[in-house]
Amino acid sequence: MSDAQIAERALRSLDLTDLTDTCTDQAIDALCKKALDPRGPVAAVCVWPQFVKRSQENLRGSPVRIATVVNFPAGGEDVSRVTDDTQEALSDGANEIDLVLPYEALRRGDVAVAAEMVEAVRDLVDQGRLLKVILETGELKDPALIEAASRLAIEAGADFIKTSTGKTPVSATPEAAEIMLEAIKASGKPVGLKPSGGIRTVADAKIYLDLADRIMGPGWATPRTFRIGASSVYDALIAAIEGRAGTAATGTY
């Protein structure tokens, strides 16, 4: 498969992200314009909750979905606060909720808190909307913990499991993604994978697409089951599709 073909596949599965602390209405307008590029469109934009309504105005009538984050990025343990935030985001028009698992609770062995939060948010995310659970694998570190977090999220009703917030020193890694894909495969459930953070080149995207093809089978990785969470890979994907040499990635995610 050529770089251009890989880039086209990755672009359609992209959650084009702006979770910078300095995000503005103007930045959201620019993000949504990129999301609607005729070479795409991308699968979704991923924005802070306060920008969901503006994103909806920009994307009305398009197939691009609106994802937002809750319990982000710290992965706290206040279930009622997170369900309130989720309800508000859904009311504003979010189609997808990216929930940070209370990963510190999991690390200290408090599985019940983590499961309760995922189940509570799952109950709210209905009607064709998606729940993506962020495991923060760079903080969990231990392969056994990453596997346990994957299983917990899948059993509690996640539609996707996502590697990272992009806010910690270690974001997506192929090693973590492989563990997560194996857990998805073992579950037999139609759960997707979202590697996120640190994916900046066509070669980076190819690593994760190849992993999905190898473990789940060719053709499994479509926007229904596979997303790449990134801001900085977009320009590189467009450059590859246009046959230009790889453009230096810009952006922190």
mmCIF file of C-alpha atoms in Angstrom:
data_model
loop_
_atom_site.group_PDB
_atom_site.id
_atom_site.type_symbol
_atom_site.label_atom_id
_atom_site.label_comp_id
_atom_site.label_asym_id
_atom_site.label_seq_id
_atom_site.Cartn_x
_atom_site.Cartn_y
_atom_site.Cartn_z
ATOM 1 C CA MET A 1 0.000 0.000 0.000
ATOM 2 C CA SER A 2 1.393 3.415 -0.992
ATOM 3 C CA ASP A 3 1.879 6.292 1.435
ATOM 4 C CA ALA A 4 -1.021 8.084 -0.251
ATOM 5 C CA GLN A 5 -3.347 5.089 0.294
ATOM 6 C CA ILE A 6 -2.267 4.744 3.928
ATOM 7 C CA ALA A 7 -2.806 8.477 4.419
ATOM 8 C CA GLU A 8 -6.304 8.342 2.895
ATOM 9 C CA ARG A 9 -7.241 5.469 5.188
ATOM 10 C CA ALA A 10 -5.822 7.236 8.241
ATOM 11 C CA LEU A 11 -7.476 10.568 7.383
ATOM 12 C CA ARG A 12 -10.942 9.001 7.253
ATOM 13 C CA SER A 13 -10.326 7.478 10.702
ATOM 14 C CA LEU A 14 -8.928 10.673 12.233
ATOM 15 C CA ASP A 15 -10.369 12.319 15.339
ATOM 16 C CA LEU A 16 -8.970 15.761 14.566
ATOM 17 C CA THR A 17 -8.176 17.138 17.995
ATOM 18 C CA ASP A 18 -7.741 20.478 19.712
ATOM 19 C CA LEU A 19 -7.420 20.017 23.470
ATOM 20 C CA THR A 20 -4.888 22.788 23.939
ATOM 21 C CA ASP A 21 -5.270 24.963 27.020
ATOM 22 C CA THR A 22 -5.329 28.049 24.799
ATOM 23 C CA CYS A 23 -8.044 26.894 22.376
ATOM 24 C CA THR A 24 -10.277 29.670 21.011
ATOM 25 C CA ASP A 25 -13.465 29.953 18.952
ATOM 26 C CA GLN A 26 -11.277 30.866 15.963
ATOM 27 C CA ALA A 27 -9.168 27.739 16.462
ATOM 28 C CA ILE A 28 -12.347 25.625 16.508
ATOM 29 C CA ASP A 29 -13.557 27.247 13.270
ATOM 30 C CA ALA A 30 -10.196 26.404 11.638
ATOM 31 C CA LEU A 31 -10.302 22.838 13.013
ATOM 32 C CA CYS A 32 -13.792 22.241 11.629
ATOM 33 C CA LYS A 33 -12.764 23.641 8.243
ATOM 34 C CA LYS A 34 -9.892 21.122 8.124
ATOM 35 C CA ALA A 35 -12.269 18.341 9.204
ATOM 36 C CA LEU A 36 -14.440 19.010 6.145
ATOM 37 C CA ASP A 37 -11.569 18.875 3.630
ATOM 38 C CA PRO A 38 -12.881 17.098 0.496
ATOM 39 C CA ARG A 39 -10.017 14.573 0.723
ATOM 40 C CA GLY A 40 -11.568 13.385 3.979
ATOM 41 C CA PRO A 41 -13.750 14.124 5.668
ATOM 42 C CA VAL A 42 -12.284 13.030 8.993
ATOM 43 C CA ALA A 43 -14.311 10.812 11.336
ATOM 44 C CA ALA A 44 -14.722 13.375 14.110
ATOM 45 C CA VAL A 45 -13.397 16.462 15.783
ATOM 46 C CA CYS A 46 -12.412 16.119 19.444
ATOM 47 C CA VAL A 47 -12.800 19.345 21.433
ATOM 48 C CA TRP A 48 -13.221 20.669 24.965
ATOM 49 C CA PRO A 49 -16.860 20.566 26.183
ATOM 50 C CA GLN A 50 -17.244 24.363 25.959
ATOM 51 C CA PHE A 51 -16.653 24.176 22.190
ATOM 52 C CA VAL A 52 -19.202 21.443 21.378
ATOM 53 C CA LYS A 53 -21.943 23.895 20.378
ATOM 54 C CA ARG A 54 -19.627 25.933 18.152
ATOM 55 C CA SER A 55 -18.372 22.742 16.496
ATOM 56 C CA GLN A 56 -21.956 21.700 15.876
ATOM 57 C CA GLU A 57 -22.680 25.024 14.147
ATOM 58 C CA ASN A 58 -19.598 24.578 11.942
ATOM 59 C CA LEU A 59 -20.294 20.954 11.047
ATOM 60 C CA ARG A 60 -24.074 20.980 10.649
ATOM 61 C CA GLY A 61 -25.181 18.807 7.731
ATOM 62 C CA SER A 62 -21.824 17.000 7.489
ATOM 63 C CA PRO A 63 -21.014 13.407 8.491
ATOM 64 C CA VAL A 64 -18.231 14.585 10.845
ATOM 65 C CA ARG A 65 -19.034 13.642 14.431
ATOM 66 C CA ILE A 66 -18.314 15.726 17.520
ATOM 67 C CA ALA A 67 -16.343 14.108 20.320
ATOM 68 C CA THR A 68 -15.619 15.733 23.656
ATOM 69 C CA VAL A 69 -13.772 14.768 26.824
ATOM 70 C CA VAL A 70 -14.953 14.191 30.397
ATOM 71 C CA ASN A 71 -12.976 13.459 33.558
ATOM 72 C CA PHE A 72 -10.087 14.862 31.533
ATOM 73 C CA PRO A 73 -7.183 14.680 31.870
ATOM 74 C CA ALA A 74 -6.707 13.683 35.509
ATOM 75 C CA GLY A 75 -9.052 10.681 35.642
ATOM 76 C CA GLY A 76 -10.694 11.658 38.945
ATOM 77 C CA GLU A 77 -13.143 9.509 40.892
ATOM 78 C CA ASP A 78 -16.216 11.745 41.340
ATOM 79 C CA VAL A 79 -18.836 9.761 39.431
ATOM 80 C CA SER A 80 -21.695 12.225 39.899
ATOM 81 C CA ARG A 81 -19.637 15.159 38.624
ATOM 82 C CA VAL A 82 -18.605 13.191 35.559
ATOM 83 C CA THR A 83 -22.165 12.091 34.786
ATOM 84 C CA ASP A 84 -23.327 15.730 35.102
ATOM 85 C CA ASP A 85 -20.579 16.814 32.691
ATOM 86 C CA THR A 86 -21.509 14.017 30.301
ATOM 87 C CA GLN A 87 -25.187 14.949 30.338
ATOM 88 C CA GLU A 88 -24.345 18.575 29.596
ATOM 89 C CA ALA A 89 -22.030 17.632 26.709
ATOM 90 C CA LEU A 90 -24.681 15.376 25.178
ATOM 91 C CA SER A 91 -27.297 18.126 25.529
ATOM 92 C CA ASP A 92 -24.928 20.495 23.724
ATOM 93 C CA GLY A 93 -24.740 18.084 20.793
ATOM 94 C CA ALA A 94 -21.767 15.778 21.392
ATOM 95 C CA ASN A 95 -21.994 12.461 19.517
ATOM 96 C CA GLU A 96 -19.025 10.840 21.233
ATOM 97 C CA ILE A 97 -17.761 10.976 24.810
ATOM 98 C CA ASP A 98 -14.069 10.310 25.532
ATOM 99 C CA LEU A 99 -14.003 9.418 29.236
ATOM 100 C CA VAL A 100 -10.777 9.139 31.220
ATOM 101 C CA LEU A 101 -10.837 5.962 33.289
ATOM 102 C CA PRO A 102 -10.003 6.562 36.975
ATOM 103 C CA TYR A 103 -6.667 4.931 36.312
ATOM 104 C CA GLU A 104 -5.138 5.729 39.715
ATOM 105 C CA ALA A 105 -8.005 3.829 41.334
ATOM 106 C CA LEU A 106 -7.226 0.879 39.091
ATOM 107 C CA ARG A 107 -3.522 1.100 39.945
ATOM 108 C CA ARG A 108 -4.246 0.772 43.630
ATOM 109 C CA GLY A 109 -6.618 -2.135 42.997
ATOM 110 C CA ASP A 110 -9.933 -0.283 43.378
ATOM 111 C CA VAL A 111 -11.608 -1.821 40.367
ATOM 112 C CA ALA A 112 -15.142 -1.032 41.582
ATOM 113 C CA VAL A 113 -14.716 2.771 41.342
ATOM 114 C CA ALA A 114 -13.396 2.519 37.794
ATOM 115 C CA ALA A 115 -16.142 0.137 36.673
ATOM 116 C CA GLU A 116 -18.874 2.230 38.322
ATOM 117 C CA MET A 117 -17.815 5.347 36.439
ATOM 118 C CA VAL A 118 -17.703 3.662 33.033
ATOM 119 C CA GLU A 119 -21.093 2.020 33.626
ATOM 120 C CA ALA A 120 -22.662 5.298 34.808
ATOM 121 C CA VAL A 121 -21.471 7.171 31.713
ATOM 122 C CA ARG A 122 -22.454 4.242 29.483
ATOM 123 C CA ASP A 123 -26.038 4.584 30.726
ATOM 124 C CA LEU A 124 -26.136 8.158 29.386
ATOM 125 C CA VAL A 125 -24.355 7.633 26.062
ATOM 126 C CA ASP A 126 -27.099 6.086 23.957
ATOM 127 C CA GLN A 127 -28.918 6.513 20.626
ATOM 128 C CA GLY A 128 -25.991 5.740 18.365
ATOM 129 C CA ARG A 129 -23.578 7.890 20.331
ATOM 130 C CA LEU A 130 -20.211 6.425 21.249
ATOM 131 C CA LEU A 131 -18.361 5.968 24.527
ATOM 132 C CA LYS A 132 -14.575 5.892 24.238
ATOM 133 C CA VAL A 133 -12.708 5.047 27.442
ATOM 134 C CA ILE A 134 -9.206 6.509 27.817
ATOM 135 C CA LEU A 135 -6.980 4.088 29.749
ATOM 136 C CA GLU A 136 -3.922 6.389 30.068
ATOM 137 C CA THR A 137 -1.605 3.496 29.271
ATOM 138 C CA GLY A 138 1.556 5.607 29.661
ATOM 139 C CA GLU A 139 0.727 5.979 33.353
ATOM 140 C CA LEU A 140 -0.468 2.403 33.882
ATOM 141 C CA LYS A 141 2.834 1.186 32.311
ATOM 142 C CA ASP A 142 2.529 -2.468 33.434
ATOM 143 C CA PRO A 143 1.241 -4.707 30.593
ATOM 144 C CA ALA A 144 -0.933 -6.643 33.064
ATOM 145 C CA LEU A 145 -2.552 -3.403 34.238
ATOM 146 C CA ILE A 146 -3.139 -2.257 30.656
ATOM 147 C CA GLU A 147 -4.795 -5.587 29.911
ATOM 148 C CA ALA A 148 -6.916 -5.357 33.089
ATOM 149 C CA ALA A 149 -7.976 -1.791 32.225
ATOM 150 C CA SER A 150 -8.883 -2.884 28.689
ATOM 151 C CA ARG A 151 -11.001 -5.776 29.956
ATOM 152 C CA LEU A 152 -12.705 -3.612 32.577
ATOM 153 C CA ALA A 153 -13.626 -0.908 30.053
ATOM 154 C CA ILE A 154 -14.903 -3.433 27.508
ATOM 155 C CA GLU A 155 -17.002 -5.291 30.090
ATOM 156 C CA ALA A 156 -18.441 -2.004 31.419
ATOM 157 C CA GLY A 157 -19.692 -1.077 27.952
ATOM 158 C CA ALA A 158 -17.029 0.932 26.109
ATOM 159 C CA ASP A 159 -17.521 1.275 22.349
ATOM 160 C CA PHE A 160 -13.821 2.132 21.970
ATOM 161 C CA ILE A 161 -10.784 1.911 24.189
ATOM 162 C CA LYS A 162 -8.297 4.734 23.777
ATOM 163 C CA THR A 163 -4.637 4.709 24.729
ATOM 164 C CA SER A 164 -4.049 8.163 26.177
ATOM 165 C CA THR A 165 -5.098 11.713 26.904
ATOM 166 C CA GLY A 166 -2.043 13.091 25.108
ATOM 167 C CA LYS A 167 -1.317 15.077 28.282
ATOM 168 C CA THR A 168 1.217 12.732 29.906
ATOM 169 C CA PRO A 169 4.905 12.156 29.053
ATOM 170 C CA VAL A 170 4.103 8.830 27.312
ATOM 171 C CA SER A 171 1.114 8.727 24.963
ATOM 172 C CA ALA A 172 0.228 5.999 22.457
ATOM 173 C CA THR A 173 2.717 3.166 22.060
ATOM 174 C CA PRO A 174 2.486 0.161 19.742
ATOM 175 C CA GLU A 175 3.062 -2.102 22.772
ATOM 176 C CA ALA A 176 -0.007 -0.753 24.576
ATOM 177 C CA ALA A 177 -2.110 -0.811 21.405
ATOM 178 C CA GLU A 178 -1.228 -4.460 20.846
ATOM 179 C CA ILE A 179 -2.356 -5.413 24.361
ATOM 180 C CA MET A 180 -5.597 -3.485 23.841
ATOM 181 C CA LEU A 181 -6.288 -5.105 20.462
ATOM 182 C CA GLU A 182 -5.693 -8.565 21.926
ATOM 183 C CA ALA A 183 -8.201 -7.755 24.700
ATOM 184 C CA ILE A 184 -10.750 -6.581 22.115
ATOM 185 C CA LYS A 185 -10.235 -9.743 20.079
ATOM 186 C CA ALA A 186 -10.564 -11.976 23.163
ATOM 187 C CA SER A 187 -13.799 -10.234 24.201
ATOM 188 C CA GLY A 188 -15.544 -11.039 20.927
ATOM 189 C CA LYS A 189 -17.321 -7.675 21.206
ATOM 190 C CA PRO A 190 -17.529 -5.006 18.493
ATOM 191 C CA VAL A 191 -15.218 -2.621 20.328
ATOM 192 C CA GLY A 192 -12.857 -0.218 18.563
ATOM 193 C CA LEU A 193 -9.339 1.067 19.265
ATOM 194 C CA LYS A 194 -8.194 4.690 19.397
ATOM 195 C CA PRO A 195 -4.453 5.307 19.647
ATOM 196 C CA SER A 196 -3.957 8.963 20.560
ATOM 197 C CA GLY A 197 -1.165 11.393 21.256
ATOM 198 C CA GLY A 198 2.272 11.447 19.668
ATOM 199 C CA ILE A 199 1.138 10.279 16.212
ATOM 200 C CA ARG A 200 2.739 12.764 13.834
ATOM 201 C CA THR A 201 3.704 11.057 10.568
ATOM 202 C CA VAL A 202 2.246 8.704 7.977
ATOM 203 C CA ALA A 203 4.709 6.090 9.258
ATOM 204 C CA ASP A 204 3.320 6.513 12.802
ATOM 205 C CA ALA A 205 -0.243 6.020 11.549
ATOM 206 C CA LYS A 206 0.826 2.977 9.516
ATOM 207 C CA ILE A 207 2.204 1.266 12.631
ATOM 208 C CA TYR A 208 -1.248 1.250 14.233
ATOM 209 C CA LEU A 209 -3.138 0.361 11.062
ATOM 210 C CA ASP A 210 -0.740 -2.554 10.505
ATOM 211 C CA LEU A 211 -1.248 -3.754 14.086
ATOM 212 C CA ALA A 212 -5.026 -3.667 13.636
ATOM 213 C CA ASP A 213 -4.784 -5.528 10.315
ATOM 214 C CA ARG A 214 -2.541 -8.194 11.834
ATOM 215 C CA ILE A 215 -4.525 -8.828 15.008
ATOM 216 C CA MET A 216 -8.105 -8.119 13.926
ATOM 217 C CA GLY A 217 -7.824 -8.933 10.230
ATOM 218 C CA PRO A 218 -7.528 -6.756 7.100
ATOM 219 C CA GLY A 219 -10.519 -4.501 6.650
ATOM 220 C CA TRP A 220 -11.418 -4.373 10.356
ATOM 221 C CA ALA A 221 -9.961 -0.893 10.864
ATOM 222 C CA THR A 222 -12.636 1.469 9.554
ATOM 223 C CA PRO A 223 -13.930 4.626 11.265
ATOM 224 C CA ARG A 224 -16.510 2.423 13.034
ATOM 225 C CA THR A 225 -13.774 0.487 14.857
ATOM 226 C CA PHE A 226 -10.559 2.477 14.534
ATOM 227 C CA ARG A 227 -9.698 6.100 15.226
ATOM 228 C CA ILE A 228 -6.455 8.030 15.460
ATOM 229 C CA GLY A 229 -6.547 10.872 17.964
ATOM 230 C CA ALA A 230 -4.225 13.600 16.714
ATOM 231 C CA SER A 231 -3.884 17.196 15.700
ATOM 232 C CA SER A 232 -0.359 17.138 14.387
ATOM 233 C CA VAL A 233 -0.601 14.323 11.812
ATOM 234 C CA TYR A 234 -3.202 16.036 9.620
ATOM 235 C CA ASP A 235 -0.764 18.075 7.499
ATOM 236 C CA ALA A 236 1.469 15.030 6.925
ATOM 237 C CA LEU A 237 -1.542 12.978 5.754
ATOM 238 C CA ILE A 238 -2.673 15.699 3.342
ATOM 239 C CA ALA A 239 0.895 16.065 2.007
ATOM 240 C CA ALA A 240 1.092 12.303 1.341
ATOM 241 C CA ILE A 241 -2.309 12.269 -0.394
ATOM 242 C CA GLU A 242 -1.136 15.134 -2.623
ATOM 243 C CA GLY A 243 2.155 13.346 -3.309
ATOM 244 C CA ARG A 244 4.249 16.001 -1.601
ATOM 245 C CA ALA A 245 7.177 15.112 0.610
ATOM 246 C CA GLY A 246 6.151 14.776 4.265
ATOM 247 C CA THR A 247 5.467 18.144 5.824
ATOM 248 C CA ALA A 248 6.846 18.710 9.300
ATOM 249 C CA ALA A 249 4.066 18.094 11.797
ATOM 250 C CA THR A 250 2.852 20.985 13.882
ATOM 251 C CA GLY A 251 0.847 20.698 17.076
ATOM 252 C CA THR A 252 1.343 19.086 20.411
ATOM 253 C CA TYR A 253 -1.064 16.167 20.216
#
